[in-house]
Coordinates of N, CA and C in Angstrom, one line a residue:
A33 N 37.4 -6.9 25.4 CA 36.6 -6.6 26.5 C 35.8 -7.8 26.9
N34 N 35.5 -7.9 28.2 CA 34.8 -9.1 28.7 C 33.4 -8.8 29.0
E35 N 32.7 -8.0 28.2 CA 31.3 -7.7 28.4 C 30.4 -8.8 27.9
K36 N 29.3 -8.9 28.6 CA 28.3 -9.9 28.2 C 27.1 -9.3 27.5
L37 N 26.5 -10.1 26.6 CA 25.3 -9.7 25.9 C 24.2 -9.4 26.9
K38 N 23.4 -8.4 26.6 CA 22.3 -8.1 27.5 C 21.0 -8.5 26.7
S39 N 20.0 -8.9 27.5 CA 18.7 -9.3 26.9 C 18.1 -8.1 26.1
I40 N 17.2 -8.4 25.2 CA 16.6 -7.4 24.3 C 15.1 -7.7 24.1
E41 N 14.4 -6.7 23.6 CA 13.1 -6.8 23.2 C 12.9 -6.3 21.8
V42 N 12.5 -7.1 20.9 CA 12.4 -6.8 19.5 C 11.0 -7.0 19.0
N43 N 10.5 -6.1 18.2 CA 9.2 -6.2 17.5 C 9.5 -6.2 16.0
T44 N 9.2 -7.3 15.3 CA 9.4 -7.3 13.9 C 8.3 -6.4 13.2
A45 N 8.5 -6.0 12.0 CA 7.6 -5.1 11.4 C 7.9 -5.1 9.9
P46 N 6.9 -4.7 9.1 CA 7.2 -4.6 7.7 C 8.2 -3.5 7.5
A47 N 8.9 -3.5 6.3 CA 9.9 -2.5 6.0 C 9.3 -1.1 6.2
P48 N 10.1 -0.2 6.7 CA 11.5 -0.2 7.1 C 11.8 -0.7 8.5
G49 N 10.9 -1.4 9.1 CA 11.1 -1.9 10.5 C 12.1 -3.0 10.6
F50 N 12.2 -3.6 11.7 CA 13.0 -4.8 11.9 C 12.4 -5.9 11.2
M51 N 13.0 -6.3 10.1 CA 12.4 -7.3 9.2 C 12.2 -8.7 9.9
T52 N 11.1 -9.2 9.6 CA 10.8 -10.6 10.1 C 11.7 -11.6 9.7
H53 N 12.4 -11.4 8.6 CA 13.4 -12.4 8.1 C 14.6 -12.4 9.0
W54 N 14.8 -11.4 9.8 CA 15.9 -11.4 10.8 C 15.6 -12.0 12.1
K55 N 14.3 -12.3 12.3 CA 13.8 -12.8 13.6 C 14.6 -14.1 14.1
S56 N 14.8 -15.0 13.2 CA 15.5 -16.2 13.6 C 16.9 -15.9 14.1
L57 N 17.6 -15.0 13.4 CA 19.0 -14.7 13.7 C 19.0 -14.0 15.1
I58 N 18.1 -13.1 15.4 CA 18.1 -12.4 16.7 C 17.7 -13.3 17.8
T59 N 16.9 -14.3 17.5 CA 16.5 -15.3 18.5 C 17.7 -16.1 18.8
L60 N 18.4 -16.6 17.9 CA 19.7 -17.3 18.1 C 20.6 -16.5 19.0
L61 N 20.8 -15.3 18.6 CA 21.8 -14.4 19.4 C 21.3 -14.2 20.8
A62 N 20.0 -14.1 21.0 CA 19.4 -14.0 22.3 C 19.6 -15.2 23.2
T63 N 19.9 -16.3 22.6 CA 20.2 -17.5 23.5 C 21.5 -17.3 24.2
R64 N 22.3 -16.4 23.8 CA 23.6 -16.1 24.4 C 23.6 -14.9 25.3
A65 N 22.5 -14.2 25.4 CA 22.3 -13.0 26.2 C 21.9 -13.3 27.6
N66 N 22.3 -12.5 28.5 CA 21.9 -12.6 29.9 C 20.5 -12.1 30.1
G67 N 19.6 -13.0 30.7 CA 18.3 -12.5 31.0 C 17.2 -13.1 30.0
I68 N 16.1 -12.4 30.1 CA 15.0 -12.8 29.2 C 14.8 -11.8 28.1
S69 N 14.9 -12.4 26.9 CA 14.7 -11.5 25.7 C 13.3 -11.9 25.1
L70 N 12.7 -10.9 24.4 CA 11.4 -11.1 23.8 C 11.5 -10.7 22.3
V71 N 11.0 -11.6 21.5 CA 11.0 -11.3 20.0 C 9.5 -11.5 19.6
H72 N 8.9 -10.4 19.2 CA 7.5 -10.3 18.9 C 7.4 -10.2 17.4
D73 N 6.8 -11.2 16.7 CA 6.6 -11.2 15.3 C 5.2 -10.5 15.0
T74 N 5.2 -9.3 14.5 CA 3.9 -8.6 14.3 C 3.5 -8.8 12.8
V75 N 4.2 -9.6 12.1 CA 3.9 -9.8 10.6 C 3.3 -11.2 10.4
N76 N 3.9 -12.2 10.9 CA 3.4 -13.6 10.7 C 2.9 -14.2 12.0
T77 N 2.0 -15.2 11.8 CA 1.4 -15.9 13.0 C 2.0 -17.3 13.2
N78 N 2.8 -17.8 12.3 CA 3.3 -19.2 12.5 C 4.7 -19.4 12.0
R79 N 5.6 -18.6 12.4 CA 7.0 -18.7 11.9 C 8.0 -18.8 12.9
F80 N 7.7 -19.6 14.0 CA 8.7 -19.8 15.0 C 9.1 -21.3 15.1
E81 N 8.8 -22.1 14.0 CA 9.1 -23.5 14.0 C 10.5 -23.8 14.3
F82 N 11.4 -22.9 13.8 CA 12.9 -23.2 14.0 C 13.3 -23.3 15.5
T83 N 12.5 -22.7 16.4 CA 12.8 -22.8 17.8 C 12.8 -24.2 18.4
R84 N 12.0 -25.1 17.7 CA 12.0 -26.5 18.2 C 13.4 -27.1 18.1
D85 N 14.1 -26.8 17.0 CA 15.5 -27.3 16.9 C 16.4 -26.6 17.9
L86 N 16.3 -25.3 18.0 CA 17.1 -24.6 19.0 C 16.9 -25.2 20.4
N87 N 15.6 -25.5 20.8 CA 15.4 -26.1 22.1 C 16.0 -27.5 22.2
R88 N 15.9 -28.3 21.1 CA 16.6 -29.6 21.2 C 18.1 -29.5 21.4
M89 N 18.6 -28.3 21.0 CA 20.1 -28.1 21.2 C 20.4 -27.5 22.6
G90 N 19.4 -27.3 23.4 CA 19.6 -26.8 24.7 C 19.1 -25.4 25.0
A91 N 18.6 -24.7 23.9 CA 18.1 -23.3 24.1 C 16.8 -23.4 25.0
K92 N 16.5 -22.3 25.6 CA 15.3 -22.1 26.4 C 14.4 -21.1 25.7
V93 N 13.6 -21.5 24.7 CA 12.7 -20.6 24.0 C 11.3 -21.1 24.1
E94 N 10.4 -20.2 24.6 CA 9.0 -20.5 24.7 C 8.2 -19.6 23.7
I95 N 7.2 -20.2 23.0 CA 6.4 -19.4 22.1 C 5.1 -19.1 22.8
L96 N 4.8 -17.8 23.0 CA 3.7 -17.4 23.8 C 2.8 -16.4 23.1
K97 N 1.6 -16.1 23.7 CA 0.8 -15.1 23.2 C 1.4 -13.7 23.7
P98 N 1.2 -12.7 23.0 CA 1.8 -11.4 23.5 C 1.2 -11.0 24.9
S99 N 0.0 -11.2 25.1 CA -0.6 -10.8 26.4 C 0.0 -11.6 27.6
E100 N 0.6 -12.7 27.3 CA 1.2 -13.5 28.4 C 2.5 -12.9 28.9
V101 N 3.1 -12.0 28.1 CA 4.3 -11.3 28.5 C 4.1 -9.8 28.6
G102 N 2.8 -9.3 28.7 CA 2.6 -7.9 28.8 C 2.6 -7.1 27.6
M103 N 2.6 -7.7 26.4 CA 2.6 -7.0 25.2 C 1.2 -7.0 24.6
I104 N 1.0 -6.0 23.7 CA -0.2 -5.9 22.9 C -0.2 -6.7 21.7
P105 N -1.1 -7.6 21.5 CA -1.1 -8.4 20.2 C -1.3 -7.5 19.0
V106 N -0.4 -7.7 18.0 CA -0.4 -6.9 16.8 C -0.1 -7.9 15.7
I107 N -0.9 -7.8 14.6 CA -0.5 -8.5 13.3 C -0.8 -7.5 12.2
S108 N 0.3 -7.2 11.5 CA 0.2 -6.2 10.4 C -0.7 -6.6 9.3
D109 N -1.0 -7.8 9.1 CA -1.9 -8.3 8.1 C -3.3 -8.0 8.5
D110 N -3.9 -7.0 7.8 CA -5.3 -6.6 8.1 C -6.3 -7.7 7.9
S111 N -6.0 -8.8 7.2 CA -7.0 -9.8 7.0 C -7.1 -10.8 8.2
Y112 N -6.1 -10.6 9.2 CA -6.1 -11.5 10.4 C -7.3 -11.1 11.3
D113 N -8.1 -12.0 11.6 CA -9.3 -11.7 12.4 C -9.1 -12.2 13.8
F114 N -8.8 -11.3 14.8 CA -8.6 -11.7 16.1 C -9.8 -12.4 16.7
N115 N -11.0 -11.9 16.4 CA -12.3 -12.4 16.9 C -12.5 -13.9 16.5
K116 N -12.1 -14.2 15.2 CA -12.3 -15.5 14.7 C -11.2 -16.4 15.1
S117 N -10.0 -16.0 15.0 CA -8.8 -16.9 15.2 C -8.2 -16.8 16.6
G118 N -8.6 -15.8 17.3 CA -8.0 -15.6 18.7 C -6.6 -15.0 18.6
E119 N -6.1 -14.8 19.8 CA -4.7 -14.2 19.9 C -3.7 -15.2 19.5
P120 N -2.9 -14.9 18.5 CA -1.9 -15.9 18.1 C -0.6 -15.9 19.0
H121 N 0.1 -17.0 18.9 CA 1.3 -17.2 19.7 C 2.4 -16.6 18.8
T122 N 2.8 -15.4 19.0 CA 3.7 -14.7 18.2 C 4.9 -14.0 18.9
V123 N 5.1 -14.5 20.1 CA 6.2 -14.0 20.9 C 7.1 -15.1 21.3
A124 N 8.4 -15.0 21.0 CA 9.4 -15.9 21.6 C 10.0 -15.3 22.8
R125 N 9.9 -16.1 23.9 CA 10.6 -15.6 25.2 C 11.8 -16.5 25.3
I126 N 13.0 -15.9 25.2 CA 14.3 -16.6 25.3 C 14.9 -16.3 26.6
T127 N 15.2 -17.4 27.3 CA 16.0 -17.3 28.6 C 17.4 -17.6 28.3
G128 N 18.3 -16.7 28.7 CA 19.7 -17.0 28.4 C 20.6 -16.5 29.5
P129 N 21.8 -16.8 29.4 CA 22.5 -17.5 28.3 C 22.3 -19.0 28.5
T130 N 22.3 -19.7 27.4 CA 22.4 -21.2 27.3 C 23.5 -21.7 26.5
K131 N 24.0 -22.8 26.8 CA 25.0 -23.5 26.0 C 24.3 -24.4 25.0
L132 N 24.5 -24.3 23.8 CA 23.9 -25.2 22.8 C 24.8 -26.4 22.7
R133 N 24.2 -27.6 22.4 CA 24.9 -28.8 22.1 C 24.5 -29.3 20.8
G134 N 25.5 -30.0 20.1 CA 25.2 -30.6 18.8 C 24.1 -31.6 18.8
T135 N 23.5 -31.7 17.7 CA 22.3 -32.6 17.5 C 22.2 -33.0 16.1
K136 N 21.2 -33.9 15.8 CA 20.9 -34.2 14.4 C 19.6 -33.4 14.1
S137 N 19.6 -32.8 12.9 CA 18.5 -31.9 12.5 C 18.4 -32.0 11.0
H138 N 17.3 -31.5 10.5 CA 17.0 -31.4 9.0 C 16.5 -30.1 8.7
I139 N 17.1 -29.4 7.7 CA 16.7 -28.1 7.3 C 15.4 -28.1 6.5
I140 N 14.4 -27.3 6.9 CA 13.1 -27.3 6.1 C 13.0 -26.1 5.3
D141 N 13.6 -25.0 5.6 CA 13.5 -23.8 4.8 C 14.8 -22.9 4.9
L142 N 14.9 -22.0 4.1 CA 16.1 -21.2 3.9 C 16.6 -20.5 5.2
R143 N 15.7 -19.6 5.7 CA 16.2 -18.8 6.8 C 16.4 -19.6 8.1
S144 N 15.5 -20.5 8.4 CA 15.7 -21.3 9.6 C 16.9 -22.2 9.4
G145 N 17.1 -22.6 8.2 CA 18.3 -23.5 7.9 C 19.6 -22.7 8.2
A146 N 19.7 -21.5 7.8 CA 20.9 -20.7 8.1 C 21.1 -20.6 9.6
V147 N 20.0 -20.3 10.3 CA 20.2 -20.2 11.8 C 20.5 -21.5 12.4
L148 N 20.0 -22.6 11.9 CA 20.3 -23.9 12.4 C 21.8 -24.2 12.2
I149 N 22.3 -23.9 11.1 CA 23.8 -24.1 10.8 C 24.6 -23.2 11.7
L150 N 24.2 -22.0 11.9 CA 25.0 -21.1 12.8 C 24.9 -21.6 14.2
A151 N 23.7 -22.1 14.6 CA 23.6 -22.6 16.0 C 24.5 -23.8 16.1
A152 N 24.6 -24.7 15.1 CA 25.4 -25.9 15.2 C 26.9 -25.5 15.3
L153 N 27.3 -24.4 14.6 CA 28.7 -24.0 14.7 C 29.0 -23.4 16.0
S154 N 28.1 -22.9 16.7 CA 28.3 -22.3 18.1 C 28.1 -23.4 19.2
A155 N 27.6 -24.5 18.8 CA 27.3 -25.6 19.8 C 28.5 -26.4 20.2
E156 N 28.4 -27.0 21.4 CA 29.4 -27.9 21.8 C 29.1 -29.3 21.2
G157 N 30.1 -29.9 20.7 CA 29.9 -31.2 20.1 C 29.6 -31.2 18.6
K158 N 29.4 -32.4 18.1 CA 29.1 -32.5 16.7 C 27.6 -32.4 16.3
S159 N 27.3 -31.8 15.2 CA 26.0 -31.7 14.7 C 25.9 -32.4 13.3
E160 N 24.8 -33.0 13.0 CA 24.5 -33.5 11.7 C 23.3 -32.9 11.2
I161 N 23.4 -32.2 10.0 CA 22.3 -31.4 9.5 C 22.0 -31.9 8.1
G162 N 20.8 -32.3 7.8 CA 20.4 -32.7 6.4 C 19.7 -31.5 5.8
G163 N 19.7 -31.5 4.5 CA 18.9 -30.5 3.7 C 19.7 -29.2 3.5
S164 N 21.0 -29.2 3.6 CA 21.8 -28.0 3.5 C 21.7 -27.3 2.1
E165 N 21.3 -28.1 1.1 CA 21.1 -27.5 -0.2 C 20.0 -26.4 -0.2
N166 N 19.1 -26.5 0.8 CA 18.1 -25.4 0.9 C 18.8 -24.0 1.2
V167 N 19.9 -24.1 2.0 CA 20.6 -22.9 2.4 C 21.5 -22.4 1.2
S168 N 22.2 -23.4 0.6 CA 23.1 -23.1 -0.5 C 22.4 -22.3 -1.6
R169 N 21.1 -22.7 -1.9 CA 20.4 -22.0 -3.0 C 20.0 -20.6 -2.6
G170 N 19.9 -20.3 -1.4 CA 19.4 -18.9 -1.0 C 20.5 -17.9 -0.6
F171 N 21.6 -18.4 -0.2 CA 22.7 -17.5 0.3 C 23.9 -17.8 -0.6
E172 N 24.4 -16.8 -1.3 CA 25.5 -17.0 -2.2 C 26.8 -17.3 -1.4
D173 N 27.4 -18.4 -1.8 CA 28.7 -18.9 -1.2 C 28.6 -19.0 0.3
F174 N 27.5 -19.4 0.8 CA 27.2 -19.5 2.3 C 28.3 -20.3 3.0
F175 N 28.5 -21.5 2.5 CA 29.5 -22.4 3.2 C 30.9 -22.0 3.0
D176 N 31.2 -21.4 1.8 CA 32.6 -20.9 1.6 C 32.9 -19.8 2.5
K177 N 31.9 -18.9 2.7 CA 32.1 -17.7 3.5 C 32.3 -18.2 5.0
L178 N 31.5 -19.1 5.4 CA 31.7 -19.6 6.8 C 33.0 -20.4 6.9
S179 N 33.4 -21.1 5.9 CA 34.7 -21.8 6.0 C 35.9 -20.8 6.1
S180 N 35.7 -19.7 5.4 CA 36.8 -18.6 5.4 C 36.9 -18.0 6.8
L181 N 35.8 -18.2 7.6 CA 35.8 -17.7 9.0 C 36.3 -18.7 10.0
G182 N 36.6 -19.9 9.5 CA 37.1 -21.0 10.3 C 36.2 -22.2 10.6
A183 N 35.0 -22.1 10.0 CA 34.0 -23.2 10.2 C 34.5 -24.5 9.5
R184 N 34.2 -25.6 10.1 CA 34.6 -26.9 9.4 C 33.3 -27.7 9.2
F185 N 33.2 -28.2 7.9 CA 32.1 -29.0 7.5 C 32.6 -30.3 6.9
N186 N 31.8 -31.3 7.1 CA 32.0 -32.6 6.4 C 30.7 -32.9 5.6
Y187 N 30.8 -33.0 4.3 CA 29.6 -33.3 3.6 C 29.4 -34.8 3.4
V188 N 28.2 -35.3 3.7 CA 27.9 -36.7 3.5 C 26.6 -36.8 2.7
D189 N 26.5 -37.9 2.0 CA 25.3 -38.2 1.2 C 24.3 -39.0 2.1

């Protein structure tokens, strides 16, 4: 079928909701969807760092306050003080579809690293990614599984 991905709106939440750990994966997928997708993290206030690398690869991701996109600001952590800290930037607005292009990057943590590798595999051109050991430690046979799907890797020191 020649159907295209449609934009989505996702709110992360503590279990059993849409887990915040999946946020980076759905953000990457949204770069391929038609239209504007919104991913609202209602659990964490500072976990969209991975979008910088996606933007360097050609994605169009903006990190905004919920009120800037017509959403109600929510943080499930009761200790977060909106009066003291203000409204956090917890919404990714992804405009798609975009074509990603290869780039040089370095993995800083497990989940964003997996997304960076998946983004590189879907990008046009070559990518060089350092810090892949961070992903290998967290996902069993990650690179072997991707290789079995046809991914090609060259390991360099």
